[in-house]
N, C-alpha and C. Protein backbone atom coordinates (compact mmCIF):
# COMPACT_ATOMS: atom_id res chain seq x y z
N UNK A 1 13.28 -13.58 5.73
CA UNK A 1 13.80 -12.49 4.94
C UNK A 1 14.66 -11.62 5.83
N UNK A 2 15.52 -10.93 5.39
CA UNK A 2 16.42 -10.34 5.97
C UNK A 2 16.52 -8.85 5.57
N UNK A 3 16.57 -8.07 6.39
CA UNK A 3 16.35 -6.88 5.57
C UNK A 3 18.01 -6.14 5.33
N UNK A 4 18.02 -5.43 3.76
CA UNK A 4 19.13 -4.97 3.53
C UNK A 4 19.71 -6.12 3.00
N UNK A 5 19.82 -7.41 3.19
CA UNK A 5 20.69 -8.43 2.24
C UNK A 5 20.22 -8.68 1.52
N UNK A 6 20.09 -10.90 1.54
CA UNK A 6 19.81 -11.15 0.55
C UNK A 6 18.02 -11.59 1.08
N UNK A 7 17.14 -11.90 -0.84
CA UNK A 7 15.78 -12.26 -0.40
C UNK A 7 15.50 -13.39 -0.62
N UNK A 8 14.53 -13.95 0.45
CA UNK A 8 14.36 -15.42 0.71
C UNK A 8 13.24 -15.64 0.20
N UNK A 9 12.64 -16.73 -0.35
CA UNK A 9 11.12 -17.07 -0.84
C UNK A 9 11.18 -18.41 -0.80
N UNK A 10 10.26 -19.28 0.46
CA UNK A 10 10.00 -19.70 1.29
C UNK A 10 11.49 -20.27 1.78
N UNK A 11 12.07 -19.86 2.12
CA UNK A 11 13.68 -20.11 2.53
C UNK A 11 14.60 -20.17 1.74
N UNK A 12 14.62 -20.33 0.58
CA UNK A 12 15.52 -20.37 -0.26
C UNK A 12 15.98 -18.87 -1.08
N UNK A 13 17.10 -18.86 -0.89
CA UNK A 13 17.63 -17.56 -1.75
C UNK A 13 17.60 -17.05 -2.99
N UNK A 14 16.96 -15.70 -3.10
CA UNK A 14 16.42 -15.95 -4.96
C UNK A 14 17.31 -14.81 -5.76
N UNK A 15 18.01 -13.83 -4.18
CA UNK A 15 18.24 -12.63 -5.59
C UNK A 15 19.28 -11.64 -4.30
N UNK A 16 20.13 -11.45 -4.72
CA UNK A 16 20.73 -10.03 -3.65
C UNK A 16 20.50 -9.02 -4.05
N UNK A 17 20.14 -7.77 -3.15
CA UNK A 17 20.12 -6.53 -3.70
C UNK A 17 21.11 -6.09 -3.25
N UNK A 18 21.96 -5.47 -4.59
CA UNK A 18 23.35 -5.05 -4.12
C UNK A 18 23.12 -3.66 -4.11
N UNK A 19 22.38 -2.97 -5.21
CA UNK A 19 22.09 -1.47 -5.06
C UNK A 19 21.58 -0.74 -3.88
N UNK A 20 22.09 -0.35 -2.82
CA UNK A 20 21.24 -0.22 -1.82
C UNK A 20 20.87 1.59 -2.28
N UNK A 21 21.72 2.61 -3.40
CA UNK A 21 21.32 3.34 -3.71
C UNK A 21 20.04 3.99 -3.97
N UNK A 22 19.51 3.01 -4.17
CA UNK A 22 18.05 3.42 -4.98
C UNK A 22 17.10 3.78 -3.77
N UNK A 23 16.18 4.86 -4.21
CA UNK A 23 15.74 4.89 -3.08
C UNK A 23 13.59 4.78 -3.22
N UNK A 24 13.20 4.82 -2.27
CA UNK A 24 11.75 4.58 -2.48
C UNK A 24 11.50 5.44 -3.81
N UNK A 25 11.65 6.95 -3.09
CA UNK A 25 11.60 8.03 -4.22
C UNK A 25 11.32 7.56 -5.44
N UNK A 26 12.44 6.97 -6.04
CA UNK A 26 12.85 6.69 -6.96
C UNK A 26 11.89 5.75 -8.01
N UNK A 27 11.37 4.71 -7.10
CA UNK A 27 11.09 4.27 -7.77
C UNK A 27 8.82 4.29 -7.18
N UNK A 28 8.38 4.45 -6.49
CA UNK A 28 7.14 5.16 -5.84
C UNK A 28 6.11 5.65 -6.82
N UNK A 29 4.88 5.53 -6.97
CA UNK A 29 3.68 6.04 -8.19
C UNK A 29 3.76 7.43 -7.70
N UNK A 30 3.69 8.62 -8.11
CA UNK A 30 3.83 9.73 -7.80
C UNK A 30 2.17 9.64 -7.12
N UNK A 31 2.12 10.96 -6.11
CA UNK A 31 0.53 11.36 -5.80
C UNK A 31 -0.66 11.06 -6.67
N UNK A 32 -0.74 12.08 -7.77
CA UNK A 32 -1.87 11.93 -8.81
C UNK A 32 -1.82 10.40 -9.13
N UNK A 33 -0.83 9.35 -9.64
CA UNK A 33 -1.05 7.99 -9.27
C UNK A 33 -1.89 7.33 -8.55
N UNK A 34 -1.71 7.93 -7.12
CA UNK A 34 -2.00 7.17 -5.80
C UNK A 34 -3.44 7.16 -5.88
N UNK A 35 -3.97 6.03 -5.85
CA UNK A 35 -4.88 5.74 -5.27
C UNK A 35 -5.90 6.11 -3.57
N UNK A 36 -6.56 7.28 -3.37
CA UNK A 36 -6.51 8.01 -2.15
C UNK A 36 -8.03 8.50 -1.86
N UNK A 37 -8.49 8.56 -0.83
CA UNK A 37 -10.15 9.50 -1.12
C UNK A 37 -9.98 9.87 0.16
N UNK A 38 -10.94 10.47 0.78
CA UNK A 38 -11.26 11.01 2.12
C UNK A 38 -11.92 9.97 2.53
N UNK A 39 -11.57 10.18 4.27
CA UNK A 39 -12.94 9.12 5.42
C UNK A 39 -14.42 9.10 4.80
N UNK A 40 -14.86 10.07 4.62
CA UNK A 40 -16.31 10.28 4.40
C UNK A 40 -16.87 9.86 3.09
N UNK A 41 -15.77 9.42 1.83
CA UNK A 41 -16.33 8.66 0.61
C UNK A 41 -17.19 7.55 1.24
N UNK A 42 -18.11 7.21 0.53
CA UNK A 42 -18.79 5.80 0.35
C UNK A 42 -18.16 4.63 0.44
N UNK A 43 -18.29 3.76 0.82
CA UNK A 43 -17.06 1.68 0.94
C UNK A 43 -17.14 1.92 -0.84
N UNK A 44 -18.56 2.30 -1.17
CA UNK A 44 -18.75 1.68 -3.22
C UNK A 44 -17.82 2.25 -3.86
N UNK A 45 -17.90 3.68 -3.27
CA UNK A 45 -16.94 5.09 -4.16
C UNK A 45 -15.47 4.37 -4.11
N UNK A 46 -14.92 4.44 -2.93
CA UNK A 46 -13.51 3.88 -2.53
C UNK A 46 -13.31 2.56 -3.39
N UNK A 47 -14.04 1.76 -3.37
CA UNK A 47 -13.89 -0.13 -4.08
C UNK A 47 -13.53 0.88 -5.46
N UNK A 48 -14.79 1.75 -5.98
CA UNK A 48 -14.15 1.75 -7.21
C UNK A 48 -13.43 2.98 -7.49
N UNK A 49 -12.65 3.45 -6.74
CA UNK A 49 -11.13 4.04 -6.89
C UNK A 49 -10.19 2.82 -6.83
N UNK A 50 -10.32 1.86 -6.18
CA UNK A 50 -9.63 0.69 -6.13
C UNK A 50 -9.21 -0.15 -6.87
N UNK A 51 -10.37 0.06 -8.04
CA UNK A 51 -11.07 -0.59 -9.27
C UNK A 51 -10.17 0.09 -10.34
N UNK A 52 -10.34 1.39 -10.49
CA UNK A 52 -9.88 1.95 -11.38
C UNK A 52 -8.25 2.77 -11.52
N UNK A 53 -7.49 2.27 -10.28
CA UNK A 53 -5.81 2.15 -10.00
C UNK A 53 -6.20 0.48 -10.32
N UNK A 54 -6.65 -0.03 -9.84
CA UNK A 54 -6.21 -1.88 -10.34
C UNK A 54 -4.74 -1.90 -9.46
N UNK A 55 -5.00 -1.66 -8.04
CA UNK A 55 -4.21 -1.84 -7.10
C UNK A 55 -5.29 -2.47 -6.22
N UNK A 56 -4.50 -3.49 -4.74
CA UNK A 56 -5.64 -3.70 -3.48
C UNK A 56 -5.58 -2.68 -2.75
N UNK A 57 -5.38 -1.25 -2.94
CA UNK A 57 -5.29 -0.52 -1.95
C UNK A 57 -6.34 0.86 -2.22
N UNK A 58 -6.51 1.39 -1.24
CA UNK A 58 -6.79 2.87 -1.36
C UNK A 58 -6.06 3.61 0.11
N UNK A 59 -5.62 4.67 -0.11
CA UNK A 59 -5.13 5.35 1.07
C UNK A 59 -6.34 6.57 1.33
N UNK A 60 -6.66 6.74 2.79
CA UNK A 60 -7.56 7.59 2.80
C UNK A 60 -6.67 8.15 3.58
N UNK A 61 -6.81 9.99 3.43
CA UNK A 61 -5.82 11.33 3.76
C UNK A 61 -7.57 12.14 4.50
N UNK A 62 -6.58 13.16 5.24
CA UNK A 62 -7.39 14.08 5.75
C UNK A 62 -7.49 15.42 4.96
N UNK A 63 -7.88 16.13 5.04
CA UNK A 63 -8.09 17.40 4.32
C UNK A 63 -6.45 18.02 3.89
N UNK A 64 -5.85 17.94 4.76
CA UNK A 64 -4.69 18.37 4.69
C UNK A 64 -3.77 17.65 4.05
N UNK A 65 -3.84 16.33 3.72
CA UNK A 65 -3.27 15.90 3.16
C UNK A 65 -2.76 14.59 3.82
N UNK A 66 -2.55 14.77 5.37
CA UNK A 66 -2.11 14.03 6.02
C UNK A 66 -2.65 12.39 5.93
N UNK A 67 -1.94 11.20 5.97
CA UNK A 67 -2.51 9.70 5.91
C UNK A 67 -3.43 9.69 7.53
N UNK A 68 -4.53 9.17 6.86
CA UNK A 68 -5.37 8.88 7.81
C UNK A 68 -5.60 7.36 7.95
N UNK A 69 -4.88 6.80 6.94
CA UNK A 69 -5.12 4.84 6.92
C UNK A 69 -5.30 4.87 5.71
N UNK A 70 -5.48 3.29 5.34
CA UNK A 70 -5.37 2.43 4.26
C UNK A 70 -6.74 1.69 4.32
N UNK A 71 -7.13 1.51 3.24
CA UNK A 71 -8.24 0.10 3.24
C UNK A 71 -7.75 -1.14 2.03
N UNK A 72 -7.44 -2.57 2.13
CA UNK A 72 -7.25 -2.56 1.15
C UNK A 72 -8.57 -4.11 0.79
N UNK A 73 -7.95 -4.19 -0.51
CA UNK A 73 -9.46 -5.46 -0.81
C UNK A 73 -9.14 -6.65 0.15
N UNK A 74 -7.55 -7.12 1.18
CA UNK A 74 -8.10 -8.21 1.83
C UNK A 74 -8.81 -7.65 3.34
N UNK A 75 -9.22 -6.61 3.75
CA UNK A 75 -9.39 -5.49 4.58
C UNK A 75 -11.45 -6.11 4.34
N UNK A 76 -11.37 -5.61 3.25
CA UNK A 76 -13.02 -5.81 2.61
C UNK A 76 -13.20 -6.87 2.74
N UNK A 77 -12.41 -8.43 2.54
CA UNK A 77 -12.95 -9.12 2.12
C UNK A 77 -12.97 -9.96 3.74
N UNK A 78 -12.09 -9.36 4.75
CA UNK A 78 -12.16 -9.80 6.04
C UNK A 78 -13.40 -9.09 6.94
N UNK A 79 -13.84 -7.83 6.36
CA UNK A 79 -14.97 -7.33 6.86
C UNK A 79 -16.68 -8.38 6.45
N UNK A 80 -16.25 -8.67 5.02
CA UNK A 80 -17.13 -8.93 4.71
C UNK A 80 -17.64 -10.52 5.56
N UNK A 81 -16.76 -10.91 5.49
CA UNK A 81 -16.70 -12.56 6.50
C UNK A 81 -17.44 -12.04 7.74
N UNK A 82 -16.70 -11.03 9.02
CA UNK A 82 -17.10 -10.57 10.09
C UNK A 82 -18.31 -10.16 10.47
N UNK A 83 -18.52 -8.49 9.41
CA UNK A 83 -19.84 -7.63 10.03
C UNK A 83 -20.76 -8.69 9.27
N UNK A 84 -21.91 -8.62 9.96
CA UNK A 84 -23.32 -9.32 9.66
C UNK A 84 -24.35 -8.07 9.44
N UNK A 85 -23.95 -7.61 8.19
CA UNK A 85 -24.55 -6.25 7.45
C UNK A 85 -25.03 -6.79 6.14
N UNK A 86 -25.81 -6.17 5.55
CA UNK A 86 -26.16 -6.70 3.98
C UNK A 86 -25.42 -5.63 2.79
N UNK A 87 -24.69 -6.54 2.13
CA UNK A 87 -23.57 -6.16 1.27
C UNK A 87 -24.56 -4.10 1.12
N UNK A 88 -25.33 -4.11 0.48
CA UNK A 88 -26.15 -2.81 -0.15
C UNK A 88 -25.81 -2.09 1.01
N UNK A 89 -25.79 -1.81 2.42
CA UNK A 89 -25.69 -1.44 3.55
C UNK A 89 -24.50 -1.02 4.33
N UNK A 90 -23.43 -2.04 3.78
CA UNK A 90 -21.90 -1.47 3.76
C UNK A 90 -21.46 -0.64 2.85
N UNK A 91 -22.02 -0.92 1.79
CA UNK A 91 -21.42 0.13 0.67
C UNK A 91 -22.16 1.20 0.89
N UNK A 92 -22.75 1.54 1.78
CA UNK A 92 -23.08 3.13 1.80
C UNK A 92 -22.48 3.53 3.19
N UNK A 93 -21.90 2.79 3.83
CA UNK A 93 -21.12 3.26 5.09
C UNK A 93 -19.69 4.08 4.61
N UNK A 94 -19.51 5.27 5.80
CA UNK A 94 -18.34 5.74 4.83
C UNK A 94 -17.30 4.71 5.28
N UNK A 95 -16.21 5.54 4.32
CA UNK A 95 -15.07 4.66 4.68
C UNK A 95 -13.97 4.50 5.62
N UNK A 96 -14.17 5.79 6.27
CA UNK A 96 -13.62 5.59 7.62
C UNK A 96 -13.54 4.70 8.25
N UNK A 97 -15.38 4.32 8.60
CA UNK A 97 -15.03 3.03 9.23
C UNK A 97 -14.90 2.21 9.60
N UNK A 98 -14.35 1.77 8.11
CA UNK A 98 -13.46 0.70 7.60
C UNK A 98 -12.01 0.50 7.46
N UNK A 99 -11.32 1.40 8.24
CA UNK A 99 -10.05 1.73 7.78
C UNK A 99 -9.01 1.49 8.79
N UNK A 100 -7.50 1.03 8.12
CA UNK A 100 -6.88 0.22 9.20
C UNK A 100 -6.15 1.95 9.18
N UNK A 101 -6.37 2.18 11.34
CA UNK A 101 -5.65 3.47 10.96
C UNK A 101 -4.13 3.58 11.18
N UNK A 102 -3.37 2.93 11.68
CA UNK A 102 -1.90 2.59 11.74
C UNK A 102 -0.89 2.06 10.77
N UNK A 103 -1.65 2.43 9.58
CA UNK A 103 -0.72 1.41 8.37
C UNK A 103 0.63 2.22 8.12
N UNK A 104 1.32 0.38 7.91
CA UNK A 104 2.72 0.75 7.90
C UNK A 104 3.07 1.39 6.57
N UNK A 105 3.75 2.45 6.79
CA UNK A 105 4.54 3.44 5.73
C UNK A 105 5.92 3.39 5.65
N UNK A 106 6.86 4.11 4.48
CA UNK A 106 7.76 4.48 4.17
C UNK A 106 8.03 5.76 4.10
N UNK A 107 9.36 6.06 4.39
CA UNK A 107 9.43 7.28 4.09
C UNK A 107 10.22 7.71 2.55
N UNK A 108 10.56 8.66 1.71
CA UNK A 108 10.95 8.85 0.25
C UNK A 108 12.66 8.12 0.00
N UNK A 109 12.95 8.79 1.33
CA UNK A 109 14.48 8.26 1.47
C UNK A 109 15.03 7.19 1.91
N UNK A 110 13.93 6.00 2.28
CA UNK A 110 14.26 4.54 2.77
C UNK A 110 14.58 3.82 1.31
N UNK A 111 15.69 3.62 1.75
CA UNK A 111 16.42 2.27 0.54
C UNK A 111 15.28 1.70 0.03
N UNK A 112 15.13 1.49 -1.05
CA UNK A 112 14.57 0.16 -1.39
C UNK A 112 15.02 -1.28 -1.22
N UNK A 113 15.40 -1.13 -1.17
CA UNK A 113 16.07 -2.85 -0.57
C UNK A 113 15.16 -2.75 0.82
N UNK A 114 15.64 -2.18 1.95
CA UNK A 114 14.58 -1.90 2.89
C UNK A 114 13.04 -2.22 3.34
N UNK A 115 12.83 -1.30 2.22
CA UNK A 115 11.52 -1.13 1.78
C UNK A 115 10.85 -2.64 0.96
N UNK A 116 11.27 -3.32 0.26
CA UNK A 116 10.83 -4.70 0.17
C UNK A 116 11.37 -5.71 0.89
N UNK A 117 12.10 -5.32 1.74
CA UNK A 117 12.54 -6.53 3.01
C UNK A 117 10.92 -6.65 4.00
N UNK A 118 10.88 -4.79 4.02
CA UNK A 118 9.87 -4.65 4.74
C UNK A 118 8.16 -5.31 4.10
N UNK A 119 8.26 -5.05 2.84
CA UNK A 119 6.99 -5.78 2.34
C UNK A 119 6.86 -6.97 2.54
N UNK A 120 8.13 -7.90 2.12
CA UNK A 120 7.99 -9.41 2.68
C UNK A 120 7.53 -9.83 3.27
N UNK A 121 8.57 -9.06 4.78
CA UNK A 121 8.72 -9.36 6.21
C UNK A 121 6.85 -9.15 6.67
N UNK A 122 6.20 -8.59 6.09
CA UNK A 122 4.90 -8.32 6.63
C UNK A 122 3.66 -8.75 5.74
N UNK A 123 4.42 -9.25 4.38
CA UNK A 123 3.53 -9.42 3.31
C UNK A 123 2.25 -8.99 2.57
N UNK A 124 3.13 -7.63 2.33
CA UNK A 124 2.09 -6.80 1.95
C UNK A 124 2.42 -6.39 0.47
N UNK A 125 1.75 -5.79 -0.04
CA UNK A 125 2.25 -5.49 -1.54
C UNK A 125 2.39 -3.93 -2.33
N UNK A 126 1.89 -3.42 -1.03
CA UNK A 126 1.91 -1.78 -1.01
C UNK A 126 2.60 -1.15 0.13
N UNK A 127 3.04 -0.10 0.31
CA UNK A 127 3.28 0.96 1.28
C UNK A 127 2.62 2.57 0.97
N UNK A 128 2.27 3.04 1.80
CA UNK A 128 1.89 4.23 1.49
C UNK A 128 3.60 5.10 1.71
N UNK A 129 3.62 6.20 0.91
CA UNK A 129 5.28 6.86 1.30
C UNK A 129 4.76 8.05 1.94
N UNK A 130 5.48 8.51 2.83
CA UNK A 130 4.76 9.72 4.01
C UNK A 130 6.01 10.68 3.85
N UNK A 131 5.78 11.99 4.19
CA UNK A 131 7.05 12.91 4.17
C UNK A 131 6.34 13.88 5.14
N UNK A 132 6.51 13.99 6.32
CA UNK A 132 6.49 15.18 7.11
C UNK A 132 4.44 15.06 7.49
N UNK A 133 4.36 13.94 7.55
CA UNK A 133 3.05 13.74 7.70
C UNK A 133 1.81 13.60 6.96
N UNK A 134 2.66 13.79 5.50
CA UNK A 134 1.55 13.98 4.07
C UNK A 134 2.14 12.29 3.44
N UNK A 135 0.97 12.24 2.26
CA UNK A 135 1.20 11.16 1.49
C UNK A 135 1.54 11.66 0.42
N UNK A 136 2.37 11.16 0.19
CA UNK A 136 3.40 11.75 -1.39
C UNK A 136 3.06 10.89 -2.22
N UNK A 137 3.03 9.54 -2.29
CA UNK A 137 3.11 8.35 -2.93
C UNK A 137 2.62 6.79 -2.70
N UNK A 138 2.75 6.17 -3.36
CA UNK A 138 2.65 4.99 -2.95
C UNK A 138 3.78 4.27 -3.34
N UNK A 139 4.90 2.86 -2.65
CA UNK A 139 5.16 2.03 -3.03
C UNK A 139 4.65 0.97 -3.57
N UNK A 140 4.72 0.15 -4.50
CA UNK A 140 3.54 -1.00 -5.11
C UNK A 140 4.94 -1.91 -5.36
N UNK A 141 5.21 -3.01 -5.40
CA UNK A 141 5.76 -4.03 -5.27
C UNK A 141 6.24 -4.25 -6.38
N UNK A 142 5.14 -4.32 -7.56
CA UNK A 142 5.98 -5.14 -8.91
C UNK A 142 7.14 -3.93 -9.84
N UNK A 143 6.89 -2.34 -9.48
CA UNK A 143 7.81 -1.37 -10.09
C UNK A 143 8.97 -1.55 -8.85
N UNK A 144 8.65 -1.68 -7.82
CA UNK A 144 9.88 -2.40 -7.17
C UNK A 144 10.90 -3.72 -7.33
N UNK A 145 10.65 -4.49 -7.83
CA UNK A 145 10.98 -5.59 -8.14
C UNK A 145 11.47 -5.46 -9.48
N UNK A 146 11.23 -4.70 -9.99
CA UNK A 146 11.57 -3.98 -11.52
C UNK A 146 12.74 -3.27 -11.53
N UNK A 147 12.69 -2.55 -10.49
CA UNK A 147 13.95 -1.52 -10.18
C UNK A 147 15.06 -2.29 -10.25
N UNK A 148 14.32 -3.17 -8.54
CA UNK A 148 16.15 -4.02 -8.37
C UNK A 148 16.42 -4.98 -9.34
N UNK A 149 15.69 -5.66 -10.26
CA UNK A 149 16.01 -6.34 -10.88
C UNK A 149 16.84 -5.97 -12.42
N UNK A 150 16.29 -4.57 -12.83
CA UNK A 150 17.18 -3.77 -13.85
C UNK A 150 18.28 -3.21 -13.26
N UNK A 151 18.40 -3.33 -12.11
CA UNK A 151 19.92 -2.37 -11.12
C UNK A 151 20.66 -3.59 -11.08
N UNK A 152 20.49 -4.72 -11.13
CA UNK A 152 21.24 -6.29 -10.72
C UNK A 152 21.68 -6.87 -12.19
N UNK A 153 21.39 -6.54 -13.08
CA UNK A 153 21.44 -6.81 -15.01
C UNK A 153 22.67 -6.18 -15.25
């Protein structure tokens, strides 16, 4: 995949994004959307915020607002393989920590084109969107793919 041109799926060329106008902003689940809890929720509480966006993600923020990491269900389901805990026993651990704390973000004003070069390129299906150290939003993939594909019509 190439970022800013055209997009590849498993090598072959499927689509150009010519709009490079558009921007995350634009097209991003607003906050109240986002899927989000604090470190100190429950693994159960968080699964079912997870549950009830019907996204793989949750973003956990600090008091302030600021992104503190991501957890998402292949996150859980790689924990669950690893720790040698009994399922009842994780779900009362908070969720801190469980949490990948470096997850890659966007910012409001990154192209979209960009911004799903970048999902590809890493194969992910979310971004959290950050502005000045807060979480504003989330990117989610398929209202992306929506965008450029009504901007290309």
């Amino acid at each position: 995949m190439t970022l800013g041109g055209n997009l590849k799926l498993n090598g072959e060329q499927t689509m150009s994004i010519q709009n490079k106008a558009i921007t995350v902003s634009e097209v991003m689940l607003e906050l109240n959307s986002t899927p989000k809890t604090q470190g100190k929720t429950l693994l159960k509480e968080t699964l079912e915020i997870m549950d009830k966006h019907r996204l793989g993600i949750v973003c956990i923020t600090r008091s302030d607002g600021s992104l503190d990491g991501v957890i998402t269900d292949g996150d859980i389901r790689r924990m669950l393989n690893a720790v040698q805990k009994p399922i009842a026993a994780l779900m009362s651990d908070d969720t801190i920590t469980h949490v990948v704390r470096n997850a890659l973000t966007v910012s409001p004003s990154t192209s979209l084109s960009d911004a799903i070069a970048l999902m590809g390129q890493k194969k992910v299906w979310d971004l959290p969107v950050v502005d000045n150290d807060k979480l504003i939003g989330l990117l989610h993939l398929h209202p992306a793919i929506e965008a450029v594909i009504g901007s290309n019509s």
